[in-house]
């Protein structure tokens, strides 16, 4: 691995510990003792103003007294002393500091000032800061344990990066009993400087890290996070757990989309787009660790076969399969014939493969081998319950022998405790993934299948914008700027339709009438039947004031309904300014379906696109698939296919299939629109009418706000839109391609650092221009 700006953190040759002490249970005491006990091979220097010796070693009053190059400083002194310590480190050329001390940004204004002082010194001297308020870092292979944990991780190939030090200690305690080892364990704490994106950029190229676990409480820099995550996930599996899934804030969303889509929906879309895998509980994170620390399997699909000696556990596993993005493998006839020859007559004759309660090791061997040989099977879960005639240990050895030769994943679930304890130890020793319950086993397989699926999203390069026809961006901007100049945050119906039309999205013709007579003239001009809606910038949801009338067929009705709509709106919303009504043609098609496409602006990841069933029941149905722009046609197709309404878009009974191509085009054009117009905060197209002939927007609303002053193009997005000719492709020796999208250095330092590290001479990579 070439030089990386975090080498001083992950591979230090010399460490100074500020606050190293002899006091029992003091943080500095524990940290220094851990470094000595772990067998750190580099130079180790205790720094303490009030001691002459610490744990039998000479103590230095200041770092300058050491008079040697120091790669890493670890600080465990009171918060008020830390800014000066960082400044002193900078003066002697230290390039990395781990701050374990608490009492900074999380402790109020005084703590925030201390933290700002630290960052100012760090930037002055080019120091990278881990923390503050963190557990520290472990690199077992190097004998590096710069933490105050009472346990040391064993060496392995799994990395854990967490914002919670407590989770690190819990994970470490669990790993001790499960034979799981780590290449790295790092606690970010307050992450005042170094954050997930920086760490991921390092671990992506670390040859000793084969898979990565992340525990996240919040994302501070979406661009850096997405950049580092895309790079890391392309090379090795990354599993993410995020706490704080539910947004209980009192934000009032104007659009339907804003009311339906929470920040966790957008976070999941970001994880999928980056090629990583989402887990939801700590138990699932443990299951992922178990799997990733095993044999490094990769799957081609999500079809799972189950071999069990008990019908009940097989059914439980099958139930969990239905709930996950996994499918029961359909065994081919050759496999069924083979199993018929080798199993008792009363075996289940399907999947799950129930080999009955008296199954011995040979029966397990035959069943597992037959399933692995089936082209319809992507992985096998082998289960055992300890019955009176069960040979638990012998069966485990048979499965281990098969698994070690198989390129398909073999997961095991020996249920119970005392009678299967030796089998569990055998699986752990041979690094065979083993789980205590059927549900955990299936979840673990789903991580592998989801990782493979999300890799397809990671590899998607958005098509060049304006591929079909260039939109009228300037016209749309002028409409938005005029509304903002009038201090309006909601566009009128006509303005919204005009912005959509500027991006070549088919919309109904809409007119505004301030009087009943104007309404009549417009209805006659458009032709009956027509739709009339109350027109007020203060009334977003017109149905709340009974402000919509459909299928109006006569001139007399137009006059009457105009007066009704205005009167009803004034009665229910006396505070609202009523401009009159809007008139539009009534769209009537025999085979139409209603779709909703929405946009929200997430506070972390920027714009997100929502797709699902439309109409008046949208918030009850809550059908939504979320994706981050920019998207291409492949992603548009996946968005549609992932919705509940998808089946209604195909042909059924007397209904022909809708024009899917035009529906995809609307998604692509909405993606272009939010890429180019950062002023859009929320948007609903509801309903979008779609049938076999095409698509038409019949109602839409748009919420806008000022762009951040001085913001660069696309700075509102977590993922940048790049034309294909700007994509640099790196190819690993095993044939995996990594797509790097070069952008401004100030926006994506992670990607720039990554590109600099990969050279034609690297033994891991070779360069080729796409």
XYZ file of C-alpha atoms in Angstrom:
770
model
C 0.000 0.000 0.000
C 1.367 3.408 -0.962
C 1.571 6.472 1.266
C -1.668 7.670 2.820
C -2.214 10.774 4.914
C -3.461 8.584 7.782
C -0.425 6.280 7.866
C 0.713 7.986 11.067
C -2.569 6.922 12.704
C -2.768 3.346 11.435
C 0.913 2.408 11.209
C 2.877 4.576 13.651
C 6.509 3.766 14.400
C 6.606 5.965 17.507
C 3.915 7.039 19.988
C 3.844 9.650 22.735
C 1.152 9.253 25.421
C 0.127 12.471 27.186
C -1.282 11.756 30.623
C 0.476 8.383 30.987
C 0.296 7.666 34.702
C 0.579 5.178 37.539
C -2.811 6.045 39.042
C -5.111 3.060 39.225
C -7.915 3.162 36.609
C -6.778 6.494 35.175
C -7.324 6.612 31.412
C -3.676 7.485 30.773
C -2.572 4.553 32.935
C -4.739 2.064 31.073
C -3.758 3.348 27.626
C -0.038 3.154 28.317
C -0.391 -0.280 29.910
C -2.385 -1.501 26.886
C 0.310 -0.337 24.465
C 3.007 -2.129 26.453
C 0.935 -5.284 26.968
C -0.068 -5.488 23.291
C 3.589 -5.611 22.317
C 3.854 -2.380 20.334
C 7.122 -2.726 18.444
C 7.855 0.968 17.940
C 9.166 3.607 20.338
C 6.848 4.455 23.228
C 7.182 7.667 25.245
C 5.113 8.643 28.326
C 4.593 12.408 28.734
C 3.616 13.751 32.175
C 4.496 16.991 33.954
C 4.195 15.485 37.419
C 5.992 12.124 37.210
C 9.573 11.038 36.725
C 8.690 7.433 35.871
C 5.547 5.757 34.587
C 5.205 1.983 34.733
C 8.966 1.675 34.993
C 9.745 3.935 32.017
C 11.369 7.344 31.843
C 8.842 10.186 31.621
C 9.181 13.341 29.500
C 7.732 16.631 30.707
C 6.955 17.848 27.183
C 7.005 16.307 23.750
C 9.870 18.590 22.787
C 11.996 16.911 25.491
C 11.774 13.589 23.631
C 13.894 15.010 20.805
C 12.872 12.274 18.361
C 10.378 12.038 15.510
C 6.915 11.127 16.798
C 4.319 9.682 14.424
C 1.318 9.585 16.757
C 0.366 11.380 19.969
C -2.332 9.950 22.247
C -3.876 12.484 24.629
C -5.571 11.531 27.917
C -5.320 14.797 29.864
C -8.027 17.259 31.011
C -9.856 19.055 28.195
C -8.447 22.502 29.068
C -4.879 21.262 28.464
C -5.493 19.705 25.057
C -5.297 22.781 22.752
C -1.813 23.618 24.028
C -0.723 19.983 23.690
C -1.860 19.888 20.059
C 0.008 23.143 19.400
C 3.182 21.678 20.919
C 2.787 18.539 18.808
C 2.560 20.679 15.691
C 5.743 22.554 16.597
C 7.769 19.321 16.717
C 6.285 17.837 13.539
C 3.712 15.336 14.866
C 1.189 14.604 12.109
C -1.514 12.638 13.965
C -3.161 13.013 17.389
C -5.744 10.735 19.039
C -7.702 12.662 21.694
C -9.421 10.371 24.190
C -10.488 13.206 26.481
C -14.148 14.265 26.685
C -15.505 17.741 27.387
C -15.464 19.413 23.986
C -18.297 20.111 21.508
C -20.609 17.734 23.368
C -20.160 19.794 26.595
C -21.555 23.193 25.586
C -20.120 26.506 24.446
C -16.913 26.320 26.496
C -16.184 22.875 25.083
C -16.913 24.059 21.538
C -14.354 26.846 21.939
C -11.720 24.357 23.104
C -12.494 22.131 20.128
C -12.246 25.055 17.710
C -8.844 25.948 19.192
C -7.679 22.366 18.625
C -8.805 22.321 15.003
C -7.208 25.705 14.343
C -3.823 24.430 15.573
C -4.264 21.153 13.688
C -4.875 22.977 10.415
C -1.960 25.315 11.035
C 0.468 22.408 11.371
C -1.180 19.818 9.116
C -2.149 17.493 11.974
C -4.981 14.965 11.606
C -7.143 14.528 14.713
C -8.987 11.368 15.813
C -11.673 12.279 18.336
C -11.996 13.956 20.754
C -14.092 11.949 23.217
C -13.214 8.602 21.661
C -12.081 5.151 22.766
C -9.003 5.192 20.501
C -7.600 2.766 17.951
C -6.480 -0.871 17.836
C -4.343 -2.503 15.144
C -3.735 -5.999 16.577
C -1.325 -7.099 13.838
C 0.994 -4.240 14.839
C 0.543 -4.670 18.586
C -1.169 -1.275 18.649
C -3.777 -0.828 21.388
C -4.118 2.909 21.943
C -7.423 2.571 23.814
C -8.627 2.396 27.409
C -10.489 -0.861 26.761
C -9.730 -3.753 29.104
C -9.667 -6.213 26.181
C -7.366 -6.505 23.186
C -8.749 -7.662 19.874
C -7.180 -10.686 18.269
C -5.659 -10.212 14.836
C -7.991 -10.786 11.899
C -9.259 -9.264 8.678
C -12.364 -7.415 9.871
C -12.386 -3.649 10.524
C -14.836 -1.951 12.886
C -15.289 1.829 12.751
C -17.752 3.278 15.242
C -18.955 6.604 16.564
C -19.641 4.832 19.848
C -16.766 3.649 22.021
C -19.212 1.611 24.105
C -20.239 -0.371 21.032
C -16.570 -1.088 20.278
C -16.054 -2.586 23.731
C -19.241 -4.673 23.457
C -18.240 -5.901 20.015
C -14.779 -6.754 21.259
C -16.176 -8.731 24.190
C -18.485 -10.663 21.852
C -15.651 -11.345 19.397
C -13.498 -12.893 22.118
C -15.994 -15.734 22.537
C -16.623 -16.227 18.826
C -13.076 -16.382 17.526
C -13.497 -13.206 15.446
C -10.390 -11.152 14.798
C -9.890 -7.574 13.645
C -7.483 -5.732 11.410
C -8.642 -2.440 12.905
C -10.963 -1.188 15.598
C -11.392 2.575 15.705
C -13.676 4.894 17.650
C -14.334 8.263 15.998
C -15.920 9.999 18.981
C -16.884 13.586 18.142
C -15.018 13.361 14.792
C -13.923 16.987 14.880
C -11.504 16.320 12.003
C -11.063 12.773 10.686
C -14.428 11.238 9.831
C -15.836 8.128 8.141
C -14.819 9.181 4.637
C -11.153 9.525 5.628
C -11.092 6.188 7.464
C -12.833 4.363 4.626
C -10.370 5.732 2.086
C -7.568 4.150 4.127
C -9.264 0.819 4.818
C -10.197 0.473 1.140
C -6.535 -0.026 0.311
C -5.431 -1.755 3.505
C -4.371 -5.273 2.401
C -5.003 -6.616 5.916
C -8.662 -5.509 5.909
C -11.014 -7.759 3.932
C -14.355 -6.425 5.183
C -15.637 -3.429 7.152
C -18.335 -2.820 9.766
C -19.600 0.717 10.457
C -21.682 1.923 13.393
C -23.061 5.383 12.576
C -25.045 7.828 14.665
C -24.881 10.742 12.228
C -23.162 11.880 9.029
C -21.436 15.261 9.080
C -19.986 15.375 5.569
C -22.131 13.491 3.068
C -19.810 14.065 0.103
C -16.743 12.726 1.929
C -18.753 9.837 3.404
C -20.221 8.771 0.052
C -16.871 9.098 -1.680
C -15.026 6.955 0.853
C -17.859 4.443 1.099
C -18.094 3.959 -2.684
C -14.366 3.315 -2.896
C -14.306 0.890 0.040
C -17.478 -1.002 -0.907
C -16.225 -1.609 -4.436
C -13.243 -3.536 -3.086
C -14.609 -5.261 0.001
C -17.961 -5.804 1.766
C -19.098 -2.943 4.001
C -21.981 -3.444 6.456
C -23.534 -0.386 8.097
C -25.686 -0.021 11.205
C -27.190 3.400 11.913
C -28.956 4.387 15.107
C -31.518 7.190 15.294
C -33.655 5.749 12.494
C -36.814 7.658 13.335
C -37.188 11.410 12.906
C -39.345 12.690 15.757
C -38.772 16.351 14.948
C -41.718 18.731 14.578
C -40.848 19.813 11.037
C -44.023 20.533 9.079
C -43.682 19.203 5.551
C -45.639 21.042 2.884
C -45.549 18.299 0.261
C -46.859 14.747 0.536
C -43.323 13.518 -0.099
C -41.927 15.554 2.768
C -44.541 14.070 5.075
C -43.839 10.506 3.973
C -40.074 10.283 3.533
C -37.852 10.347 6.625
C -34.134 10.847 6.865
C -33.648 7.104 7.411
C -35.239 6.377 4.016
C -32.672 8.632 2.386
C -29.824 7.108 4.395
C -30.799 3.639 3.158
C -30.884 4.914 -0.436
C -27.398 6.371 0.034
C -26.015 3.110 1.432
C -27.478 1.135 -1.462
C -26.157 3.605 -4.037
C -22.677 3.325 -2.537
C -22.680 -0.475 -2.842
C -22.747 -1.185 0.906
C -25.187 -3.257 2.985
C -27.525 -2.032 5.738
C -28.132 -3.899 8.991
C -30.654 -2.676 11.546
C -29.711 -4.080 14.946
C -26.595 -4.808 16.946
C -27.461 -8.509 16.781
C -27.519 -8.267 12.994
C -24.174 -6.494 13.125
C -22.793 -9.414 15.123
C -24.195 -11.807 12.508
C -22.516 -9.781 9.776
C -19.235 -9.889 11.691
C -19.552 -13.658 12.034
C -20.094 -14.055 8.317
C -17.473 -11.589 7.124
C -14.844 -13.064 9.421
C -15.377 -16.504 7.878
C -14.214 -17.628 4.452
C -14.802 -14.496 2.403
C -17.534 -15.993 0.221
C -19.181 -14.023 -2.579
C -22.550 -14.958 -4.049
C -23.908 -14.676 -7.581
C -27.543 -14.489 -6.526
C -29.993 -14.728 -3.635
C -31.246 -18.327 -3.944
C -30.780 -20.250 -0.694
C -31.137 -23.985 -0.090
C -31.733 -25.349 3.417
C -30.595 -28.740 4.687
C -32.042 -29.648 8.094
C -32.766 -32.613 10.335
C -35.880 -30.906 11.748
C -38.938 -29.626 9.927
C -39.709 -26.839 12.412
C -36.361 -25.027 12.106
C -36.612 -25.364 8.329
C -39.993 -23.618 8.374
C -38.621 -20.864 10.632
C -35.758 -20.277 8.220
C -38.217 -20.248 5.314
C -40.348 -17.613 7.038
C -37.329 -15.364 7.461
C -36.399 -15.870 3.811
C -39.774 -14.464 2.774
C -39.128 -11.374 4.926
C -35.646 -10.776 3.512
C -34.514 -10.125 -0.048
C -33.736 -13.828 -0.388
C -35.618 -16.540 -2.282
C -36.000 -20.258 -1.675
C -33.932 -22.069 -4.262
C -35.953 -24.288 -6.604
C -33.972 -27.528 -6.797
C -33.636 -28.895 -10.325
C -34.774 -32.395 -11.238
C -31.224 -33.759 -11.311
C -30.752 -32.696 -7.689
C -34.102 -34.187 -6.664
C -33.169 -37.482 -8.351
C -29.801 -37.521 -6.608
C -31.377 -36.880 -3.212
C -34.010 -39.557 -3.842
C -31.218 -42.079 -4.300
C -29.303 -41.066 -1.177
C -31.975 -40.087 1.366
C -34.763 -42.072 3.059
C -38.086 -42.255 1.229
C -39.726 -39.846 3.658
C -37.396 -36.893 3.098
C -39.190 -33.654 2.200
C -38.663 -33.964 -1.591
C -38.041 -30.232 -1.891
C -36.443 -27.206 -0.318
C -36.032 -27.127 2.696
C -34.319 -30.502 2.381
C -35.484 -32.290 5.548
C -33.153 -35.262 5.958
C -35.071 -36.427 9.078
C -34.183 -36.599 12.753
C -31.958 -39.706 12.555
C -29.614 -38.126 9.996
C -25.957 -39.079 10.393
C -22.847 -37.372 9.075
C -22.975 -39.218 5.740
C -26.559 -38.147 5.111
C -25.569 -34.537 5.790
C -22.622 -34.874 3.443
C -24.721 -36.249 0.575
C -27.490 -33.664 0.941
C -25.175 -30.651 1.154
C -23.042 -31.794 -1.793
C -26.126 -32.336 -3.945
C -27.475 -28.854 -3.180
C -24.145 -27.137 -3.821
C -23.927 -28.843 -7.220
C -27.314 -27.402 -8.259
C -27.066 -24.408 -10.634
C -30.255 -23.011 -9.088
C -28.582 -22.705 -5.681
C -26.402 -19.749 -4.678
C -25.782 -20.815 -1.084
C -26.655 -23.531 1.444
C -27.767 -23.201 5.067
C -27.097 -26.393 7.028
C -29.107 -26.810 10.243
C -29.010 -29.349 13.061
C -31.088 -29.871 16.183
C -29.541 -32.245 18.773
C -31.923 -35.230 18.800
C -31.303 -38.554 20.494
C -29.726 -40.207 17.441
C -27.891 -37.079 16.191
C -24.129 -37.190 15.584
C -23.537 -33.489 16.093
C -19.733 -33.364 16.015
C -19.296 -35.860 13.178
C -21.879 -34.037 11.066
C -20.099 -30.754 11.740
C -16.802 -32.207 10.531
C -18.466 -33.484 7.353
C -19.955 -30.060 6.622
C -16.622 -28.342 7.328
C -14.866 -30.608 4.824
C -17.416 -29.741 2.136
C -17.445 -26.013 2.934
C -13.673 -25.726 2.684
C -13.820 -26.955 -0.919
C -16.920 -25.034 -1.988
C -16.915 -21.716 -3.885
C -20.533 -21.238 -2.815
C -21.223 -20.090 0.762
C -22.070 -22.714 3.352
C -23.644 -21.347 6.543
C -24.323 -23.473 9.596
C -26.856 -23.346 12.421
C -26.346 -25.981 15.117
C -29.212 -25.109 17.488
C -28.877 -25.639 21.218
C -26.110 -25.182 23.773
C -24.298 -27.959 25.626
C -24.762 -30.707 23.053
C -23.515 -28.546 20.158
C -20.815 -26.554 21.957
C -17.977 -28.644 20.485
C -19.442 -28.280 16.975
C -19.523 -24.499 17.402
C -15.858 -24.575 18.394
C -15.033 -26.659 15.311
C -16.807 -24.186 13.028
C -15.042 -21.235 14.668
C -11.639 -22.894 14.376
C -12.097 -23.559 10.654
C -13.712 -20.144 10.024
C -17.052 -21.565 8.936
C -19.894 -19.091 9.504
C -22.111 -20.468 12.281
C -25.208 -19.024 13.943
C -27.452 -19.842 16.883
C -30.820 -19.289 15.207
C -32.383 -19.845 11.765
C -33.305 -16.153 11.521
C -29.737 -14.952 12.089
C -28.458 -17.439 9.504
C -30.836 -16.200 6.810
C -30.091 -12.562 7.633
C -26.392 -13.266 7.218
C -26.929 -14.789 3.771
C -29.077 -11.793 2.858
C -26.095 -9.511 3.524
C -24.098 -11.315 0.858
C -26.977 -11.233 -1.618
C -27.695 -7.555 -0.935
C -24.033 -6.669 -1.290
C -23.954 -8.272 -4.731
C -27.156 -6.451 -5.755
C -25.959 -3.082 -4.474
C -22.706 -3.486 -6.364
C -24.771 -3.041 -9.524
C -25.965 0.324 -8.230
C -22.426 1.346 -7.321
C -21.235 0.695 -10.861
C -23.915 2.837 -12.490
C -22.492 5.882 -14.254
C -25.183 8.488 -14.943
C -25.690 9.200 -18.619
C -24.630 12.652 -19.790
C -27.321 15.157 -18.901
C -29.603 16.383 -21.672
C -29.115 13.191 -23.667
C -32.464 13.467 -25.487
C -33.223 17.176 -25.508
C -31.633 20.045 -23.634
C -34.018 21.541 -21.069
C -34.684 25.255 -20.705
C -32.711 25.599 -17.478
C -32.497 29.384 -17.620
C -36.248 29.708 -18.110
C -36.933 27.476 -15.105
C -34.454 29.435 -12.980
C -36.079 32.734 -13.899
C -39.482 31.438 -12.776
C -38.036 30.344 -9.433
C -36.034 33.533 -8.922
C -39.098 35.699 -9.586
C -41.100 33.786 -6.960
C -38.282 34.121 -4.420
C -38.046 37.847 -5.174
C -41.726 38.050 -4.183
C -40.781 36.237 -0.940
C -42.804 33.162 -1.892
C -41.612 29.644 -1.025
C -44.400 27.804 -2.882
C -44.770 28.105 -6.647
C -48.234 28.501 -8.082
C -49.761 25.655 -10.088
C -48.966 27.406 -13.352
C -45.361 28.119 -12.296
C -44.840 24.539 -11.177
C -46.163 23.173 -14.478
C -43.952 25.627 -16.380
C -40.818 24.436 -14.557
C -41.713 20.796 -15.299
C -42.438 21.647 -18.930
C -39.016 23.345 -19.167
C -37.516 19.920 -18.486
C -39.646 18.261 -21.177
C -42.015 16.575 -18.707
C -45.520 16.307 -20.235
C -48.033 18.439 -18.291
C -51.672 19.455 -18.692
C -52.421 22.934 -19.989
C -53.449 25.069 -17.035
C -54.958 28.577 -16.887
C -55.686 30.999 -14.054
C -59.012 32.796 -13.691
C -59.658 35.625 -11.223
C -63.384 35.916 -12.002
C -66.203 33.554 -12.873
C -66.421 35.059 -16.352
C -62.717 34.456 -16.992
C -63.197 30.888 -15.807
C -66.018 30.402 -18.317
C -63.961 31.784 -21.215
C -61.021 29.526 -20.340
C -63.234 26.448 -20.001
C -64.744 27.107 -23.431
C -61.234 27.620 -24.854
C -59.911 24.346 -23.414
C -63.083 22.378 -24.161
C -65.260 20.404 -21.761
C -64.976 18.533 -19.488
C -62.629 20.572 -17.275
C -61.158 20.518 -13.768
C -61.341 23.547 -11.456
C -59.079 24.073 -8.408
C -58.796 26.849 -5.887
C -55.798 29.081 -6.625
C -53.988 30.325 -3.535
C -50.279 30.318 -2.644
C -51.346 29.935 1.000
C -53.305 26.697 0.418
C -50.967 23.869 -0.466
C -53.305 20.899 -0.065
C -56.440 21.969 -1.940
C -58.465 18.985 -0.763
C -58.231 20.340 2.806
C -60.591 23.159 1.803
C -62.687 21.103 -0.658
C -60.888 23.066 -3.341
C -61.040 20.640 -6.289
C -63.892 19.829 -8.676
C -63.582 17.228 -11.430
C -65.406 16.479 -14.654
C -67.236 19.809 -15.067
C -69.212 19.588 -18.297
C -71.277 22.796 -18.712
C -70.759 26.561 -18.788
C -73.360 27.100 -16.085
C -71.551 24.686 -13.789
C -68.292 26.605 -14.288
C -69.851 29.829 -12.949
C -71.484 28.126 -9.970
C -68.413 26.107 -9.033
C -66.143 29.164 -9.248
C -68.246 30.879 -6.589
C -68.462 27.706 -4.477
C -64.688 27.143 -4.485
C -63.864 30.738 -3.553
C -66.521 30.879 -0.826
C -65.465 27.553 0.676
C -61.775 28.548 0.709
C -62.513 31.877 2.396
C -64.651 30.130 5.000
C -62.096 27.438 5.858
C -58.989 29.599 5.429
C -59.903 33.241 6.153
C -56.190 34.050 6.457
C -55.397 32.927 2.897
C -55.098 35.191 -0.135
C -57.430 33.783 -2.807
C -56.430 34.571 -6.408
C -59.360 32.729 -7.955
C -59.232 29.301 -9.593
C -57.212 27.327 -12.095
C -58.805 25.633 -15.101
C -57.421 22.603 -16.880
C -58.693 19.933 -19.228
C -60.121 16.828 -17.621
C -57.801 13.965 -18.520
C -59.828 10.814 -19.137
C -58.277 7.547 -20.246
C -59.789 4.103 -19.840
C -56.559 2.363 -18.835
C -54.785 5.031 -16.771
C -52.980 4.451 -13.461
C -51.986 7.119 -10.950
C -48.348 7.526 -9.890
C -46.628 9.900 -7.518
C -43.068 11.156 -8.056
C -41.664 13.382 -5.345
C -38.520 15.188 -4.301
C -37.329 16.140 -0.840
C -34.146 17.869 0.312
C -32.455 15.801 3.006
C -30.389 17.826 5.455
C -27.413 15.485 4.986
C -27.554 13.918 1.527
C -29.365 16.639 -0.422
C -32.139 15.890 -2.930
C -33.804 12.486 -2.966
C -36.370 11.196 -5.454
C -39.430 9.235 -4.303
C -41.608 6.982 -6.473
C -44.823 5.125 -5.673
C -48.570 4.851 -6.009
C -50.341 8.206 -6.415
C -53.788 9.641 -5.929
C -55.720 10.638 -2.814
C -54.619 7.581 -0.761
C -50.909 8.241 -1.149
C -50.140 8.887 2.531
C -52.176 5.847 3.617
C -50.625 3.472 1.087
C -47.132 4.861 1.801
C -45.722 3.195 -1.283
C -42.304 4.709 -1.795
C -38.955 3.822 -3.289
C -36.189 6.345 -2.644
C -33.110 7.023 -4.756
C -30.408 9.667 -4.837
C -29.910 11.588 -8.089
C -28.420 11.547 -10.604
C -29.986 8.373 -11.949
C -29.734 6.561 -15.259
C -32.223 4.265 -16.980
C -31.020 1.174 -15.109
C -31.639 2.884 -11.779
C -34.986 4.246 -12.991
C -36.064 0.699 -13.860
C -35.011 -0.541 -10.418
C -36.922 2.265 -8.732
C -40.126 1.325 -10.555
C -39.626 -2.407 -10.012
C -39.178 -1.874 -6.265
C -42.558 -0.185 -5.763
C -45.820 -1.761 -4.640
C -47.612 -0.258 -7.647
C -45.244 -1.991 -10.073
C -47.530 -4.970 -10.668
C -50.396 -2.663 -11.623
C -48.253 -1.143 -14.367
C -48.016 -4.439 -16.244
C -50.874 -5.882 -18.295
C -53.643 -7.604 -16.345
C -57.211 -8.582 -17.242
C -58.355 -6.021 -19.822
C -55.663 -3.464 -18.903
C -52.692 -3.123 -21.275
C -49.226 -2.479 -19.853
C -48.314 1.175 -19.441
C -45.695 2.918 -21.573
C -42.796 2.075 -19.278
C -40.271 3.924 -21.399
C -42.091 7.234 -20.946
C -42.478 6.619 -17.223
C -38.730 6.028 -16.948
C -38.144 9.233 -18.923
C -40.078 11.264 -16.341
C -37.842 9.912 -13.577
C -34.746 10.771 -15.608
C -35.994 14.302 -16.271
C -36.890 14.854 -12.626
C -33.344 13.740 -11.806
C -31.958 16.303 -14.266
C -34.176 18.978 -12.775
C -33.031 18.529 -9.174
C -29.399 18.323 -10.295
C -29.671 21.696 -12.012
C -32.063 23.529 -9.670
C -30.771 23.495 -6.087
C -33.543 25.903 -5.113
C -36.067 23.037 -5.180
C -36.697 21.878 -1.603
C -39.784 19.702 -2.022
C -41.902 18.626 -4.960
C -44.906 16.397 -5.621
C -46.117 15.199 -8.962
C -49.390 13.636 -7.875
C -50.958 12.256 -9.811
C -48.844 11.457 -12.821
C -51.278 9.693 -15.131
C -49.667 6.833 -17.028
C -51.164 4.428 -19.568
C -50.225 2.569 -22.730
C -50.056 5.836 -24.694
C -47.775 7.849 -22.431
C -47.667 10.014 -19.314
C -49.155 13.325 -18.196
C -48.746 15.423 -15.043
C -52.202 16.589 -13.963
C -51.279 18.034 -10.574
C -48.018 19.115 -8.993
C -46.651 21.391 -6.307
C -43.170 22.731 -5.722
C -41.518 24.289 -2.657
C -38.416 26.429 -3.187
C -35.819 28.322 -1.191
C -32.667 30.311 -1.773
C -29.493 28.471 -2.758
C -26.562 28.734 -0.367
C -24.623 31.877 -1.320
C -21.468 31.095 -3.264
C -22.325 27.416 -3.673
C -20.735 25.641 -6.625
C -22.771 23.717 -9.226
C -24.056 20.409 -7.842
C -22.735 21.184 -4.354
C -26.219 20.405 -3.007
C -25.828 16.732 -4.001
C -24.108 13.816 -2.300
C -23.433 12.131 -5.650
C -22.203 14.246 -8.566
C -23.504 13.911 -12.134
C -20.615 13.140 -14.454
C -20.592 12.577 -18.193
C -19.039 9.242 -19.128
C -15.980 10.788 -20.707
C -14.948 12.203 -17.306
C -14.903 8.833 -15.583
C -11.570 7.307 -14.679
C -11.609 3.550 -14.301
C -9.215 1.611 -12.105
C -9.145 -2.126 -12.437
C -7.935 -4.447 -9.709
C -5.853 -7.463 -10.522
C -8.852 -9.743 -9.913
C -10.839 -7.902 -12.577
C -13.011 -5.730 -10.341
C -13.498 -2.247 -11.741
C -13.527 0.863 -9.593
C -15.094 3.968 -11.082
C -13.713 7.252 -9.799
C -15.483 10.449 -10.758
C -12.958 13.297 -10.641
C -14.384 16.511 -9.203
C -13.073 19.667 -7.544
C -10.439 18.860 -4.897
C -12.203 21.002 -2.299
C -15.349 18.896 -2.748
C -13.841 15.399 -2.776
C -10.437 15.231 -1.171
C -11.009 11.559 -0.468
C -11.258 10.649 -4.141
C -8.265 12.794 -4.997
C -6.180 11.115 -2.292
C -7.341 7.736 -3.534
C -6.333 8.490 -7.122
C -2.910 9.677 -5.993
C -2.267 6.436 -4.148
C -3.010 4.138 -7.059
C -0.145 3.987 -9.488
C 0.698 1.768 -12.459
C 3.455 0.273 -10.332
C 1.124 -0.787 -7.524
C 1.009 -4.529 -7.015
C -2.732 -4.294 -6.313
C -3.880 -2.144 -9.176
C -3.308 -1.245 -12.766
C -4.485 1.917 -14.447
C -6.624 2.229 -17.529
C -8.529 5.202 -18.933
C -12.189 4.527 -19.720
